[in-house]
Amino acid sequence: MGTTKSTGFSKKQNDLVIVLRAMAHPARLAIIQHLLKVNSCIGGELVDELPLAQPTVSRHLKELKDAGIIKGTIDGVKVNYCINSKKWNLIREQLDQLFATSVKDNDCC
Amino acid sequence: MGTTKSTGFSKKQNDLVIVLRAMAHPARLAIIQHLLKVNSCIGGELVDELPLAQPTVSRHLKELKDAGIIKGTIDGVKVNYCINSKKWNLIREQLDQLFATSVKDNDCC
DNA sequence: TGTTTATATTGCAATATTACGATCTATTGT
DNA sequence: ACAATAGATCGTAATATTGCAATATAAACA
């Protein structure tokens, strides 16, 4: 236990969960938002932007990369990070789908 | 450690993270989707829908309730659960805002 | 080659999460 | 009052996550 049970749920559900998990951390959300804002790719100046030590930022970047949300290309000593636009649009679609159903006000709640 | 650092991030960021965290679990996502689908409030038949034991489902329901995503009203022995439409629409807005920025394909990535 | 610079990885330690069996609580029906 | 039913809570065990210091790696430059 401590392990999330993924069997018994659809692949679609589990896939979305992976992305949501990756986004569900202030540092990682901040990284995403920063990359969206500056649009152009930037290197590890993210470390200066965040209230976290360099190894910790590196770890979060890795998690975002593993989830497919960001991409990183080595540029000499530095690394350029940016949003994976293809994946980002896919996530948008998945969330649009989730929020497509209009929620009626229920009498019981 | 093990604790997520929230200082140094905006309240807006931390608030969204709370919601994303709540959604970032297959069981909880499944609960949300089920409640969206059936729309009308249902009780603990969610336990039958999910591959998890009753106490575990109860815990997940509590977490969704704590995050404000769902509401539960006692109806005799049963409990009616439903999406908190107000909160749900708010989340939608927050995500719309996050995804509002169009992501250009960057030359470096 | 040696040094600097930028980033990644490792190795902890602390805390959080997940899951389930057992148990408690509260309401309904007999 | 007593049993049945629906949920919540507790206790516990296993695993995951987070964060940082220390260290490793790898490219650029003297």
mmCIF file of C-alpha atoms (C1' of nucleotides) in Angstrom:
data_model
loop_
_atom_site.group_PDB
_atom_site.id
_atom_site.type_symbol
_atom_site.label_atom_id
_atom_site.label_comp_id
_atom_site.label_asym_id
_atom_site.label_seq_id
_atom_site.Cartn_x
_atom_site.Cartn_y
_atom_site.Cartn_z
ATOM 1 C CA MET A 1 0.000 0.000 0.000
ATOM 2 C CA GLY A 2 0.984 3.566 -0.466
ATOM 3 C CA THR A 3 0.793 2.451 -4.064
ATOM 4 C CA THR A 4 -2.011 3.831 -6.160
ATOM 5 C CA LYS A 5 -4.145 1.056 -7.602
ATOM 6 C CA SER A 6 -4.400 1.561 -11.344
ATOM 7 C CA THR A 7 -5.916 -1.752 -12.370
ATOM 8 C CA GLY A 8 -9.638 -1.577 -12.809
ATOM 9 C CA PHE A 9 -9.482 1.891 -14.288
ATOM 10 C CA SER A 10 -9.348 2.761 -17.964
ATOM 11 C CA LYS A 11 -6.123 3.631 -19.719
ATOM 12 C CA LYS A 12 -7.617 7.016 -20.483
ATOM 13 C CA GLN A 13 -8.218 7.651 -16.823
ATOM 14 C CA ASN A 14 -4.753 6.536 -15.810
ATOM 15 C CA ASP A 15 -3.164 8.614 -18.559
ATOM 16 C CA LEU A 16 -4.926 11.764 -17.472
ATOM 17 C CA VAL A 17 -3.994 11.067 -13.877
ATOM 18 C CA ILE A 18 -0.302 10.964 -14.787
ATOM 19 C CA VAL A 19 -0.552 14.439 -16.265
ATOM 20 C CA LEU A 20 -2.647 15.816 -13.420
ATOM 21 C CA ARG A 21 -0.209 14.402 -10.885
ATOM 22 C CA ALA A 22 2.664 16.096 -12.647
ATOM 23 C CA MET A 23 0.823 19.422 -12.579
ATOM 24 C CA ALA A 24 -0.305 19.030 -8.988
ATOM 25 C CA HIS A 25 2.693 20.606 -7.334
ATOM 26 C CA PRO A 26 3.272 24.331 -6.828
ATOM 27 C CA ALA A 27 6.816 24.217 -8.190
ATOM 28 C CA ARG A 28 5.821 22.232 -11.247
ATOM 29 C CA LEU A 29 2.766 24.392 -11.898
ATOM 30 C CA ALA A 30 4.972 27.471 -11.545
ATOM 31 C CA ILE A 31 7.451 26.023 -14.029
ATOM 32 C CA ILE A 32 4.655 25.372 -16.504
ATOM 33 C CA GLN A 33 3.224 28.843 -16.068
ATOM 34 C CA HIS A 34 6.632 30.420 -16.467
ATOM 35 C CA LEU A 35 7.349 28.475 -19.616
ATOM 36 C CA LEU A 36 3.947 29.468 -20.970
ATOM 37 C CA LYS A 37 4.631 33.120 -20.194
ATOM 38 C CA VAL A 38 8.102 33.463 -21.604
ATOM 39 C CA ASN A 39 7.144 31.087 -24.402
ATOM 40 C CA SER A 40 10.694 31.019 -25.677
ATOM 41 C CA CYS A 41 12.799 28.307 -24.142
ATOM 42 C CA ILE A 42 14.883 29.125 -21.166
ATOM 43 C CA GLY A 43 17.521 27.327 -19.186
ATOM 44 C CA GLY A 44 17.998 26.876 -15.490
ATOM 45 C CA GLU A 45 17.113 30.420 -14.584
ATOM 46 C CA LEU A 46 14.062 28.575 -13.300
ATOM 47 C CA VAL A 47 16.172 27.868 -10.240
ATOM 48 C CA ASP A 48 16.240 31.617 -9.551
ATOM 49 C CA GLU A 49 12.500 31.852 -10.105
ATOM 50 C CA LEU A 50 11.646 29.168 -7.592
ATOM 51 C CA PRO A 51 12.167 29.014 -3.842
ATOM 52 C CA LEU A 52 13.843 25.649 -4.140
ATOM 53 C CA ALA A 53 17.369 24.340 -4.402
ATOM 54 C CA GLN A 54 18.832 23.431 -7.770
ATOM 55 C CA PRO A 55 18.639 19.653 -7.342
ATOM 56 C CA THR A 56 15.003 19.933 -6.347
ATOM 57 C CA VAL A 57 14.149 22.028 -9.396
ATOM 58 C CA SER A 58 16.015 19.556 -11.565
ATOM 59 C CA ARG A 59 13.940 16.761 -10.110
ATOM 60 C CA HIS A 60 10.682 18.568 -10.821
ATOM 61 C CA LEU A 61 11.808 19.280 -14.360
ATOM 62 C CA LYS A 62 12.474 15.592 -14.798
ATOM 63 C CA GLU A 63 9.009 14.717 -13.587
ATOM 64 C CA LEU A 64 7.435 17.173 -16.001
ATOM 65 C CA LYS A 65 9.568 15.737 -18.770
ATOM 66 C CA ASP A 66 8.597 12.184 -17.821
ATOM 67 C CA ALA A 67 4.944 13.182 -17.993
ATOM 68 C CA GLY A 68 5.622 14.575 -21.451
ATOM 69 C CA ILE A 69 4.558 18.088 -20.533
ATOM 70 C CA ILE A 70 7.888 19.734 -21.209
ATOM 71 C CA LYS A 71 10.825 19.058 -23.458
ATOM 72 C CA GLY A 72 14.478 19.820 -22.857
ATOM 73 C CA THR A 73 17.232 20.165 -25.391
ATOM 74 C CA ILE A 74 20.863 20.479 -24.469
ATOM 75 C CA ASP A 75 22.520 23.659 -25.663
ATOM 76 C CA GLY A 76 26.125 23.434 -24.669
ATOM 77 C CA VAL A 77 26.302 23.554 -20.917
ATOM 78 C CA LYS A 78 22.747 24.798 -20.575
ATOM 79 C CA VAL A 79 19.454 23.118 -21.243
ATOM 80 C CA ASN A 80 16.552 24.748 -22.986
ATOM 81 C CA TYR A 81 13.185 23.817 -21.622
ATOM 82 C CA CYS A 82 9.840 24.470 -23.178
ATOM 83 C CA ILE A 83 6.286 23.255 -23.181
ATOM 84 C CA ASN A 84 5.636 20.248 -25.387
ATOM 85 C CA SER A 85 2.972 21.975 -27.459
ATOM 86 C CA LYS A 86 1.635 18.752 -28.944
ATOM 87 C CA LYS A 87 1.145 17.176 -25.524
ATOM 88 C CA TRP A 88 -0.143 20.421 -24.050
ATOM 89 C CA ASN A 89 -2.889 20.650 -26.654
ATOM 90 C CA LEU A 90 -3.746 17.029 -26.040
ATOM 91 C CA ILE A 91 -4.107 17.693 -22.331
ATOM 92 C CA ARG A 92 -6.297 20.666 -23.107
ATOM 93 C CA GLU A 93 -8.556 18.433 -25.173
ATOM 94 C CA GLN A 94 -8.765 15.825 -22.447
ATOM 95 C CA LEU A 95 -9.698 18.446 -19.892
ATOM 96 C CA ASP A 96 -12.161 20.084 -22.257
ATOM 97 C CA GLN A 97 -13.810 16.711 -22.570
ATOM 98 C CA LEU A 98 -13.914 16.309 -18.811
ATOM 99 C CA PHE A 99 -15.479 19.705 -18.340
ATOM 100 C CA ALA A 100 -17.788 19.426 -21.345
ATOM 101 C CA THR A 101 -20.623 17.959 -19.324
ATOM 102 C CA SER A 102 -22.648 20.780 -17.901
ATOM 103 C CA VAL A 103 -23.248 20.382 -14.213
ATOM 104 C CA LYS A 104 -26.771 21.031 -13.121
ATOM 105 C CA ASP A 105 -27.464 22.254 -9.631
ATOM 106 C CA ASN A 106 -28.836 19.221 -7.875
ATOM 107 C CA ASP A 107 -31.682 19.499 -5.484
ATOM 108 C CA CYS A 108 -30.032 17.240 -2.966
ATOM 109 C CA CYS A 109 -26.718 19.072 -2.702
ATOM 110 C CA MET B 1 10.871 16.849 3.836
ATOM 111 C CA GLY B 2 8.218 14.782 2.172
ATOM 112 C CA THR B 3 6.288 17.964 2.719
ATOM 113 C CA THR B 4 5.484 20.078 -0.294
ATOM 114 C CA LYS B 5 6.859 23.589 0.077
ATOM 115 C CA SER B 6 4.042 26.053 -0.519
ATOM 116 C CA THR B 7 5.701 29.246 0.663
ATOM 117 C CA GLY B 8 7.112 31.289 -2.143
ATOM 118 C CA PHE B 9 4.258 30.407 -4.446
ATOM 119 C CA SER B 10 1.124 32.440 -4.989
ATOM 120 C CA LYS B 11 -2.147 31.601 -3.293
ATOM 121 C CA LYS B 12 -3.652 31.135 -6.711
ATOM 122 C CA GLN B 13 -1.040 28.530 -7.550
ATOM 123 C CA ASN B 14 -1.433 26.703 -4.270
ATOM 124 C CA ASP B 15 -5.218 26.745 -4.590
ATOM 125 C CA LEU B 16 -5.147 25.222 -8.033
ATOM 126 C CA VAL B 17 -2.665 22.630 -6.845
ATOM 127 C CA ILE B 18 -5.066 21.490 -4.129
ATOM 128 C CA VAL B 19 -7.718 20.825 -6.744
ATOM 129 C CA LEU B 20 -5.345 19.163 -9.182
ATOM 130 C CA ARG B 21 -4.012 16.932 -6.427
ATOM 131 C CA ALA B 22 -7.521 15.861 -5.554
ATOM 132 C CA MET B 23 -8.219 14.989 -9.185
ATOM 133 C CA ALA B 24 -4.893 13.241 -9.700
ATOM 134 C CA HIS B 25 -5.938 9.793 -8.610
ATOM 135 C CA PRO B 26 -7.712 7.221 -10.773
ATOM 136 C CA ALA B 27 -10.353 6.472 -8.173
ATOM 137 C CA ARG B 28 -11.101 10.114 -7.535
ATOM 138 C CA LEU B 29 -11.133 10.948 -11.227
ATOM 139 C CA ALA B 30 -13.478 8.013 -11.770
ATOM 140 C CA ILE B 31 -15.751 9.264 -9.003
ATOM 141 C CA ILE B 32 -15.852 12.710 -10.578
ATOM 142 C CA GLN B 33 -16.578 11.294 -14.017
ATOM 143 C CA HIS B 34 -19.294 9.058 -12.653
ATOM 144 C CA LEU B 35 -20.946 11.911 -10.807
ATOM 145 C CA LEU B 36 -20.765 14.016 -13.955
ATOM 146 C CA LYS B 37 -22.342 11.230 -15.976
ATOM 147 C CA VAL B 38 -25.220 10.317 -13.717
ATOM 148 C CA ASN B 39 -25.579 13.956 -12.785
ATOM 149 C CA SER B 40 -28.139 13.168 -10.142
ATOM 150 C CA CYS B 41 -26.708 12.483 -6.742
ATOM 151 C CA ILE B 42 -25.973 8.941 -5.802
ATOM 152 C CA GLY B 43 -24.914 7.214 -2.660
ATOM 153 C CA GLY B 44 -22.324 4.604 -1.965
ATOM 154 C CA GLU B 45 -22.997 2.575 -5.043
ATOM 155 C CA LEU B 46 -19.699 4.136 -5.986
ATOM 156 C CA VAL B 47 -18.149 1.364 -3.969
ATOM 157 C CA ASP B 48 -19.551 -1.101 -6.500
ATOM 158 C CA GLU B 49 -18.264 1.004 -9.377
ATOM 159 C CA LEU B 50 -14.712 1.080 -8.105
ATOM 160 C CA PRO B 51 -12.174 -1.695 -7.596
ATOM 161 C CA LEU B 52 -11.572 -0.559 -4.058
ATOM 162 C CA ALA B 53 -12.825 -1.438 -0.613
ATOM 163 C CA GLN B 54 -15.488 0.648 1.070
ATOM 164 C CA PRO B 55 -13.192 2.408 3.550
ATOM 165 C CA THR B 56 -10.852 3.385 0.728
ATOM 166 C CA VAL B 57 -13.676 4.818 -1.352
ATOM 167 C CA SER B 58 -14.925 6.692 1.686
ATOM 168 C CA ARG B 59 -11.490 8.193 2.145
ATOM 169 C CA HIS B 60 -11.314 9.332 -1.478
ATOM 170 C CA LEU B 61 -14.763 10.855 -1.181
ATOM 171 C CA LYS B 62 -13.573 12.758 1.853
ATOM 172 C CA GLU B 63 -10.582 14.091 -0.027
ATOM 173 C CA LEU B 64 -12.766 15.257 -2.887
ATOM 174 C CA LYS B 65 -15.078 16.877 -0.366
ATOM 175 C CA ASP B 66 -12.169 18.554 1.394
ATOM 176 C CA ALA B 67 -11.008 19.962 -1.932
ATOM 177 C CA GLY B 68 -14.539 21.290 -2.424
ATOM 178 C CA ILE B 69 -15.090 19.352 -5.626
ATOM 179 C CA ILE B 70 -18.012 17.313 -4.372
ATOM 180 C CA LYS B 71 -20.718 17.752 -1.787
ATOM 181 C CA GLY B 72 -22.414 15.130 0.315
ATOM 182 C CA THR B 73 -25.734 15.321 2.063
ATOM 183 C CA ILE B 74 -26.987 12.716 4.467
ATOM 184 C CA ASP B 75 -30.235 11.058 3.431
ATOM 185 C CA GLY B 76 -31.157 8.687 6.177
ATOM 186 C CA VAL B 77 -28.602 5.926 6.247
ATOM 187 C CA LYS B 78 -27.255 6.806 2.837
ATOM 188 C CA VAL B 79 -25.303 9.792 1.635
ATOM 189 C CA ASN B 80 -25.962 11.599 -1.598
ATOM 190 C CA TYR B 81 -22.896 12.811 -3.381
ATOM 191 C CA CYS B 82 -22.722 15.240 -6.247
ATOM 192 C CA ILE B 83 -20.407 17.632 -7.978
ATOM 193 C CA ASN B 84 -20.203 21.051 -6.372
ATOM 194 C CA SER B 85 -21.240 22.914 -9.513
ATOM 195 C CA LYS B 86 -20.058 26.271 -8.251
ATOM 196 C CA LYS B 87 -16.585 24.983 -7.494
ATOM 197 C CA TRP B 88 -16.509 22.900 -10.647
ATOM 198 C CA ASN B 89 -17.157 25.953 -12.804
ATOM 199 C CA LEU B 90 -14.493 27.833 -10.912
ATOM 200 C CA ILE B 91 -11.993 25.090 -11.600
ATOM 201 C CA ARG B 92 -12.962 25.151 -15.240
ATOM 202 C CA GLU B 93 -12.237 28.885 -15.340
ATOM 203 C CA GLN B 94 -8.888 28.449 -13.654
ATOM 204 C CA LEU B 95 -7.883 25.776 -16.123
ATOM 205 C CA ASP B 96 -9.210 27.785 -19.055
ATOM 206 C CA GLN B 97 -6.957 30.578 -17.902
ATOM 207 C CA LEU B 98 -3.996 28.233 -17.669
ATOM 208 C CA PHE B 99 -4.598 26.918 -21.153
ATOM 209 C CA ALA B 100 -5.499 30.305 -22.624
ATOM 210 C CA THR B 101 -1.940 31.077 -23.652
ATOM 211 C CA SER B 102 -1.344 29.616 -27.050
ATOM 212 C CA VAL B 103 1.798 27.550 -27.174
ATOM 213 C CA LYS B 104 3.978 28.231 -30.155
ATOM 214 C CA ASP B 105 6.215 25.519 -31.485
ATOM 215 C CA ASN B 106 9.644 26.579 -30.367
ATOM 216 C CA ASP B 107 12.609 26.241 -32.615
ATOM 217 C CA CYS B 108 14.749 24.840 -29.836
ATOM 218 C CA CYS B 109 12.461 22.047 -28.708
ATOM 219 C "C1'" DT C 1 45.028 19.811 -19.026
ATOM 220 C "C1'" DG C 2 42.641 22.195 -15.500
ATOM 221 C "C1'" DT C 3 38.898 25.271 -14.211
ATOM 222 C "C1'" DT C 4 34.601 27.077 -14.398
ATOM 223 C "C1'" DT C 5 29.675 26.673 -15.276
ATOM 224 C "C1'" DA C 6 25.240 24.341 -15.749
ATOM 225 C "C1'" DT C 7 22.650 20.544 -14.834
ATOM 226 C "C1'" DA C 8 21.833 15.737 -13.286
ATOM 227 C "C1'" DT C 9 22.146 12.034 -9.972
ATOM 228 C "C1'" DT C 10 22.705 9.916 -5.483
ATOM 229 C "C1'" DG C 11 21.792 9.219 -0.796
ATOM 230 C "C1'" DC C 12 19.542 10.166 2.840
ATOM 231 C "C1'" DA C 13 15.599 11.721 6.252
ATOM 232 C "C1'" DA C 14 11.071 13.315 6.945
ATOM 233 C "C1'" DT C 15 6.521 13.304 5.736
ATOM 234 C "C1'" DA C 16 2.497 11.984 2.805
ATOM 235 C "C1'" DT C 17 -0.375 8.761 0.461
ATOM 236 C "C1'" DT C 18 -2.738 4.628 -0.314
ATOM 237 C "C1'" DA C 19 -5.175 0.576 0.937
ATOM 238 C "C1'" DC C 20 -7.596 -2.553 3.840
ATOM 239 C "C1'" DG C 21 -9.442 -5.032 7.953
ATOM 240 C "C1'" DA C 22 -11.650 -4.021 12.056
ATOM 241 C "C1'" DT C 23 -14.482 -1.171 14.388
ATOM 242 C "C1'" DC C 24 -17.557 2.642 15.480
ATOM 243 C "C1'" DT C 25 -21.786 5.481 14.478
ATOM 244 C "C1'" DA C 26 -26.217 6.472 13.148
ATOM 245 C "C1'" DT C 27 -30.493 5.474 11.043
ATOM 246 C "C1'" DT C 28 -34.136 2.408 9.502
ATOM 247 C "C1'" DG C 29 -37.139 -1.256 10.092
ATOM 248 C "C1'" DT C 30 -38.917 -5.136 13.030
ATOM 249 C "C1'" DA D 1 -34.838 -2.782 22.348
ATOM 250 C "C1'" DC D 2 -32.546 -5.368 18.476
ATOM 251 C "C1'" DA D 3 -30.862 -6.467 14.214
ATOM 252 C "C1'" DA D 4 -29.635 -4.751 9.693
ATOM 253 C "C1'" DT D 5 -27.609 -1.418 6.700
ATOM 254 C "C1'" DA D 6 -24.699 2.446 5.101
ATOM 255 C "C1'" DG D 7 -20.842 5.144 5.992
ATOM 256 C "C1'" DA D 8 -17.115 6.971 8.514
ATOM 257 C "C1'" DT D 9 -13.058 6.450 11.296
ATOM 258 C "C1'" DC D 10 -9.024 4.061 13.340
ATOM 259 C "C1'" DG D 11 -4.925 1.459 13.231
ATOM 260 C "C1'" DT D 12 -1.469 -0.260 10.642
ATOM 261 C "C1'" DA D 13 1.718 -1.481 6.913
ATOM 262 C "C1'" DA D 14 3.721 -0.507 2.604
ATOM 263 C "C1'" DT D 15 5.150 2.617 -0.673
ATOM 264 C "C1'" DA D 16 5.673 7.384 -2.675
ATOM 265 C "C1'" DT D 17 7.002 12.089 -2.535
ATOM 266 C "C1'" DT D 18 9.645 15.938 -1.309
ATOM 267 C "C1'" DG D 19 13.800 18.434 -0.319
ATOM 268 C "C1'" DC D 20 18.552 19.202 0.225
ATOM 269 C "C1'" DA D 21 23.631 18.429 0.666
ATOM 270 C "C1'" DA D 22 27.072 16.205 -1.588
ATOM 271 C "C1'" DT D 23 28.686 14.534 -5.602
ATOM 272 C "C1'" DA D 24 28.895 13.375 -10.483
ATOM 273 C "C1'" DT D 25 28.834 14.673 -15.295
ATOM 274 C "C1'" DA D 26 29.688 17.200 -19.250
ATOM 275 C "C1'" DA D 27 30.620 21.089 -22.063
ATOM 276 C "C1'" DA D 28 33.206 25.604 -22.683
ATOM 277 C "C1'" DC D 29 37.121 28.053 -22.060
ATOM 278 C "C1'" DA D 30 41.690 29.468 -20.311
#
